[in-house]
XYZ file of N, CA and C in Angstrom:
414
model
N 20.415 -19.320 -5.828
C 19.516 -18.045 -5.393
C 20.044 -16.917 -6.256
N 21.168 -16.822 -6.501
C 21.182 -15.501 -7.329
C 20.666 -15.332 -8.709
N 20.047 -16.580 -9.378
C 19.378 -16.674 -10.571
C 17.944 -16.420 -10.226
N 17.568 -16.449 -8.885
C 16.169 -16.288 -8.645
C 15.667 -14.861 -9.170
N 14.503 -14.963 -9.808
C 14.037 -13.786 -10.053
C 12.370 -13.593 -9.115
N 12.297 -12.320 -8.617
C 11.609 -12.360 -7.347
C 10.688 -10.897 -7.525
N 9.354 -11.324 -7.412
C 8.580 -10.135 -7.200
C 8.152 -10.014 -5.695
N 8.583 -8.747 -4.934
C 8.343 -8.490 -3.730
C 6.891 -7.743 -3.685
N 6.034 -8.207 -2.850
C 4.876 -7.425 -2.793
C 5.129 -6.267 -1.846
N 4.553 -5.140 -1.920
C 4.761 -3.848 -1.127
C 5.362 -4.191 0.333
N 4.411 -4.807 1.009
C 4.684 -5.050 2.472
C 5.967 -5.734 2.863
N 6.255 -6.828 1.861
C 7.619 -7.322 1.925
C 8.741 -6.500 1.892
N 8.726 -5.545 0.791
C 9.924 -4.359 0.702
C 9.793 -3.584 2.011
N 8.493 -2.972 2.485
C 8.527 -1.971 3.347
C 9.027 -2.491 4.621
N 8.778 -3.761 5.070
C 9.165 -4.089 6.261
C 10.623 -4.455 6.249
N 11.154 -4.748 4.970
C 12.867 -5.284 5.079
C 13.599 -4.015 4.955
N 13.114 -2.703 5.099
C 14.077 -1.555 4.839
C 14.664 -1.199 6.210
N 14.340 -1.594 7.316
C 14.844 -1.239 8.458
C 15.992 -1.971 9.014
N 16.934 -1.537 9.195
C 18.098 -2.405 9.533
C 17.821 -3.216 10.747
N 16.890 -2.655 11.740
C 16.541 -3.145 12.968
C 15.534 -4.335 12.713
N 14.880 -4.334 11.635
C 13.817 -5.172 11.567
C 14.145 -6.620 11.012
N 13.508 -7.685 11.412
C 14.078 -9.011 11.079
C 13.797 -9.279 9.732
N 13.277 -8.604 8.783
C 13.154 -8.964 7.565
C 14.336 -8.270 6.759
N 14.915 -7.475 7.254
C 16.248 -6.628 6.662
C 16.969 -7.539 5.482
N 17.293 -8.810 5.911
C 18.018 -9.561 5.009
C 17.399 -9.684 3.632
N 16.210 -9.221 3.434
C 15.404 -9.023 2.279
C 16.316 -7.873 1.237
N 16.185 -6.899 2.034
C 16.909 -5.604 1.317
C 18.132 -5.630 1.259
N 18.969 -6.375 2.220
C 20.281 -6.456 2.135
C 20.780 -7.483 1.026
N 20.110 -8.446 0.992
C 20.255 -9.482 -0.046
C 20.003 -8.944 -1.689
N 19.125 -7.975 -1.742
C 18.998 -7.270 -2.980
C 20.026 -6.335 -3.137
N 20.673 -5.662 -2.097
C 21.631 -4.757 -2.497
C 23.008 -5.562 -2.707
N 23.046 -6.621 -2.186
C 24.212 -7.767 -2.709
C 24.066 -8.455 -4.077
N 23.097 -8.212 -4.578
C 22.781 -9.068 -5.977
C 22.352 -10.432 -5.628
N 21.757 -10.683 -4.562
C 21.403 -11.963 -4.386
C 20.272 -12.665 -5.296
N 19.405 -11.731 -5.654
C 18.370 -12.071 -6.315
C 17.786 -10.880 -7.511
N 17.200 -11.188 -8.522
C 16.925 -10.163 -9.470
C 15.265 -9.795 -8.906
N 15.215 -8.471 -8.911
C 13.859 -7.833 -8.351
C 13.243 -7.613 -9.833
N 11.960 -8.070 -9.974
C 11.042 -7.731 -11.132
C 9.999 -6.835 -10.443
N 9.937 -5.752 -11.551
C 9.020 -4.726 -10.975
C 8.445 -4.263 -12.272
N 7.247 -3.514 -12.253
C 6.695 -2.784 -13.042
C 6.358 -1.322 -12.806
N 6.058 -0.424 -13.651
C 5.851 0.889 -13.106
C 4.653 1.181 -12.126
N 3.867 0.372 -12.199
C 2.621 0.203 -11.285
C 3.018 -0.191 -10.136
N 4.055 -0.997 -9.964
C 4.411 -1.592 -8.568
C 5.337 -0.743 -8.117
N 6.318 0.172 -8.794
C 7.168 1.011 -8.282
C 6.403 2.115 -7.703
N 5.233 2.608 -8.528
C 4.326 3.696 -7.801
C 3.810 3.238 -6.531
N 3.357 2.126 -6.417
C 2.883 1.648 -5.100
C 3.871 1.478 -4.011
N 5.108 0.887 -4.428
C 6.131 1.261 -3.485
C 6.267 2.554 -2.893
N 6.476 3.408 -3.807
C 6.659 5.049 -3.393
C 5.614 5.305 -2.560
N 4.369 5.151 -2.984
C 3.376 5.632 -2.262
C 3.153 5.113 -0.803
N 3.453 3.825 -0.734
C 3.418 3.101 0.807
C 4.436 3.490 1.781
N 5.807 3.526 0.885
C 6.958 3.858 1.695
C 6.765 5.314 2.332
N 6.244 6.233 1.197
C 6.023 7.801 1.705
C 5.001 7.813 2.753
N 4.044 7.205 2.808
C 2.946 7.106 3.812
C 3.468 6.564 5.453
N 4.588 5.656 5.100
C 5.019 4.867 6.538
C 6.192 5.712 6.932
N 6.785 6.245 5.959
C 8.254 7.228 6.383
C 7.988 8.605 6.065
N 8.721 8.828 4.883
C 8.690 10.454 4.414
C 8.895 10.314 2.825
N 8.356 11.295 2.219
C 8.470 11.255 0.707
C 9.694 11.414 0.182
N 10.716 11.825 0.757
C 12.092 11.772 0.323
C 12.878 10.599 0.583
N 12.405 9.884 1.730
C 12.762 8.576 2.044
C 12.181 7.480 0.854
N 10.912 7.601 0.722
C 10.436 6.828 -0.582
C 11.021 6.873 -1.791
N 11.351 8.198 -2.199
C 11.952 8.555 -3.442
C 13.262 8.183 -3.405
N 14.018 8.315 -2.347
C 15.512 7.627 -2.495
C 15.565 6.203 -2.619
N 14.369 5.403 -2.114
C 14.578 3.979 -2.229
C 14.265 3.693 -3.733
N 13.416 4.303 -4.027
C 12.901 3.952 -5.696
C 14.190 4.283 -6.580
N 14.671 5.518 -6.300
C 15.976 5.762 -6.968
C 16.950 4.661 -7.085
N 17.448 4.221 -5.682
C 18.106 3.177 -5.412
C 17.799 1.917 -6.295
N 16.550 1.638 -6.202
C 16.069 0.414 -6.876
C 16.496 0.392 -8.326
N 15.850 1.645 -9.171
C 16.293 1.720 -10.450
C 17.629 1.645 -10.640
N 18.675 2.120 -10.048
C 20.126 2.231 -10.416
C 20.866 0.769 -10.384
N 20.070 -0.160 -9.903
C 20.741 -1.588 -9.752
C 20.604 -2.449 -10.659
N 21.875 -3.269 -10.965
C 21.875 -4.000 -12.291
C 20.972 -5.312 -12.059
N 20.696 -5.675 -10.909
C 19.616 -6.673 -10.589
C 18.255 -6.164 -10.571
N 17.715 -5.253 -11.300
C 16.569 -5.095 -11.309
C 16.063 -5.151 -12.763
N 14.967 -5.741 -13.049
C 14.361 -5.797 -14.289
C 12.857 -5.079 -14.233
N 12.950 -4.388 -15.103
C 11.600 -3.455 -15.374
C 10.640 -4.253 -16.496
N 9.594 -4.565 -15.912
C 8.674 -5.215 -16.844
C 7.485 -4.826 -17.190
N 7.153 -5.114 -18.617
C 6.094 -4.251 -19.177
C 5.065 -5.541 -19.480
N 4.049 -5.837 -18.585
C 3.072 -6.975 -18.783
C 2.135 -6.645 -19.575
N 1.890 -7.677 -20.476
C 1.186 -7.523 -21.640
C -0.315 -8.440 -21.143
N -0.028 -9.146 -20.109
C -1.174 -10.022 -19.767
C -1.785 -9.522 -18.221
N -3.269 -9.581 -18.400
C -3.586 -8.936 -17.019
C -4.763 -10.192 -16.875
N -4.361 -11.054 -15.984
C -5.207 -12.134 -15.860
C -6.378 -12.175 -14.809
N -6.159 -11.198 -13.935
C -7.223 -11.165 -13.033
C -7.466 -12.442 -11.947
N -6.391 -12.894 -11.819
C -6.591 -14.196 -11.012
C -6.983 -13.913 -9.472
N -6.687 -12.914 -9.080
C -7.005 -12.329 -7.598
C -8.105 -11.581 -7.342
N -9.372 -12.147 -7.239
C -10.675 -11.385 -7.103
C -10.872 -10.714 -5.734
N -10.394 -11.300 -4.758
C -10.430 -10.730 -3.343
C -9.866 -9.228 -3.272
N -8.902 -9.238 -3.768
C -8.364 -7.618 -3.884
C -7.369 -7.629 -5.115
N -8.272 -7.168 -6.190
C -7.663 -7.130 -7.528
C -6.367 -6.141 -7.548
N -6.068 -5.230 -6.525
C -4.996 -4.530 -6.724
C -3.687 -5.373 -6.623
N -3.764 -6.686 -6.102
C -2.832 -7.594 -5.888
C -2.219 -8.048 -7.343
N -2.944 -8.142 -8.262
C -2.723 -8.529 -9.663
C -1.925 -8.038 -10.498
N -1.361 -6.804 -9.865
C -0.054 -6.463 -10.608
C 1.005 -7.059 -10.154
N 1.170 -7.470 -9.360
C 2.192 -8.371 -8.782
C 2.297 -9.766 -9.299
N 1.026 -10.388 -9.669
C 1.000 -11.737 -10.398
C 1.164 -11.737 -11.790
N 0.655 -10.517 -12.437
C 1.016 -9.966 -13.861
C 2.294 -9.873 -13.853
N 2.982 -9.273 -13.174
C 4.466 -9.104 -13.124
C 5.188 -10.450 -13.237
N 4.968 -11.209 -12.277
C 5.635 -12.638 -11.977
C 5.440 -13.415 -13.120
N 4.319 -13.384 -13.786
C 3.797 -14.389 -15.096
C 4.693 -13.744 -16.107
N 4.665 -12.259 -16.719
C 5.356 -11.761 -17.505
C 6.966 -11.969 -17.731
N 7.425 -11.812 -16.093
C 8.905 -12.117 -15.890
C 9.444 -13.400 -15.898
N 8.518 -14.261 -15.952
C 8.693 -15.635 -15.686
C 9.507 -15.620 -14.034
N 8.867 -14.990 -13.253
C 9.821 -14.988 -11.897
C 9.854 -16.293 -11.132
N 10.462 -16.771 -10.474
C 10.834 -17.670 -9.627
C 9.629 -17.883 -8.601
N 9.422 -16.502 -8.090
C 8.112 -16.488 -7.079
C 7.816 -15.273 -6.782
N 6.928 -14.918 -6.098
C 6.450 -13.746 -5.293
C 6.578 -13.894 -4.080
N 7.035 -12.949 -3.194
C 7.457 -12.879 -1.813
C 6.089 -12.225 -1.190
N 5.325 -12.769 -0.400
C 4.326 -12.198 0.292
C 3.815 -12.866 1.501
N 3.209 -12.140 2.363
C 2.322 -13.041 3.589
C 0.986 -12.624 3.273
N 0.595 -12.207 2.381
C -0.941 -11.754 2.121
C -1.614 -12.976 1.593
N -2.775 -13.177 2.336
C -3.333 -14.602 2.040
C -4.292 -14.396 0.644
N -4.308 -13.022 0.179
C -5.006 -13.051 -1.108
C -4.375 -14.032 -2.274
N -2.798 -14.138 -2.089
C -2.084 -14.993 -2.733
C -2.522 -16.594 -2.922
N -3.182 -16.887 -1.813
C -3.404 -18.345 -1.820
C -4.066 -18.789 -2.573
N -4.862 -18.161 -3.298
C -5.802 -18.642 -4.489
C -4.897 -18.982 -5.834
N -3.640 -18.670 -5.824
C -2.716 -19.280 -6.720
C -2.286 -20.666 -6.715
N -2.394 -21.397 -5.529
C -2.186 -22.367 -5.231
C -3.170 -23.541 -5.916
N -4.263 -23.050 -6.222
C -5.213 -23.893 -6.972
C -5.384 -23.607 -8.215
N -4.354 -22.777 -8.826
C -4.637 -22.517 -10.199
C -3.244 -23.295 -11.073
N -3.566 -24.319 -11.747
C -2.481 -25.262 -12.421
C -1.707 -24.069 -13.336
N -2.444 -23.479 -14.156
C -1.746 -22.642 -15.128
C -2.281 -20.945 -14.946
N -1.441 -20.313 -14.899
C 0.167 -20.303 -14.835
C 0.457 -20.791 -13.508
N 1.596 -21.441 -13.422
C 2.118 -21.755 -12.089
C 2.751 -20.643 -11.531
N 2.304 -19.952 -10.602
C 3.220 -18.761 -9.946
C 3.298 -19.248 -8.587
N 4.409 -19.176 -8.169
C 4.710 -19.714 -6.513
C 4.869 -18.562 -5.848
N 4.349 -18.669 -4.404
C 4.268 -17.661 -3.657
C 4.955 -17.995 -2.181
N 5.871 -17.390 -2.077
C 6.782 -17.857 -0.695
C 6.668 -16.802 0.444
N 6.312 -17.098 1.546
C 6.161 -16.409 2.799
C 7.325 -15.858 3.027
N 7.202 -14.395 3.574
C 8.394 -13.544 3.760
C 9.588 -14.401 4.594
N 9.189 -15.105 5.546
C 10.165 -15.828 6.569
C 11.131 -16.841 5.694
N 10.203 -17.730 4.928
C 10.664 -18.461 3.928
C 11.832 -17.939 3.045
N 11.699 -16.992 2.405
C 12.287 -16.090 1.609
C 13.796 -15.810 2.218
N 13.641 -15.325 3.781
C 14.727 -14.816 4.188
C 15.525 -15.986 4.720
N 14.930 -17.038 4.952
C 15.703 -18.312 5.093
C 16.482 -18.894 4.131
N 15.956 -18.643 2.898
C 16.512 -18.922 1.539
C 17.705 -18.258 1.357
N 17.592 -16.734 1.716
C 18.697 -15.963 1.475
C 19.954 -16.158 2.459
N 19.726 -16.958 3.610
C 20.565 -16.949 4.699
C 21.382 -18.276 4.211
N 20.975 -19.171 3.408
C 21.490 -20.323 2.973
C 22.814 -20.076 2.452
């Protein structure tokens, strides 16, 4: 698991931040360096916007600052914009990041990513949040 390169969709990150939540092992695993989090500037901006909207702006800024200070974060600059997700084009930033980073998988419960199962190339695996949590606990 430690060599896994992971792209977390925004909701997967958001629900993992609460110590009382069932998805907390995702955030805890990140803090412990159990996987490499692959992000782009665009993803970080969305993280900050959504976290601020659901908590407070200072909490969002602290989360982003913490993420960027970790050794197990890779800032990706995608050169490819494949447009594989047509139902919610905003999700393509996660796909493009995963492709450019050669990520092990995207973690998301969003059904828009289901289209990736039918695309033979590039092969981008999507794990449901609960499946990822189970992998972290192994």
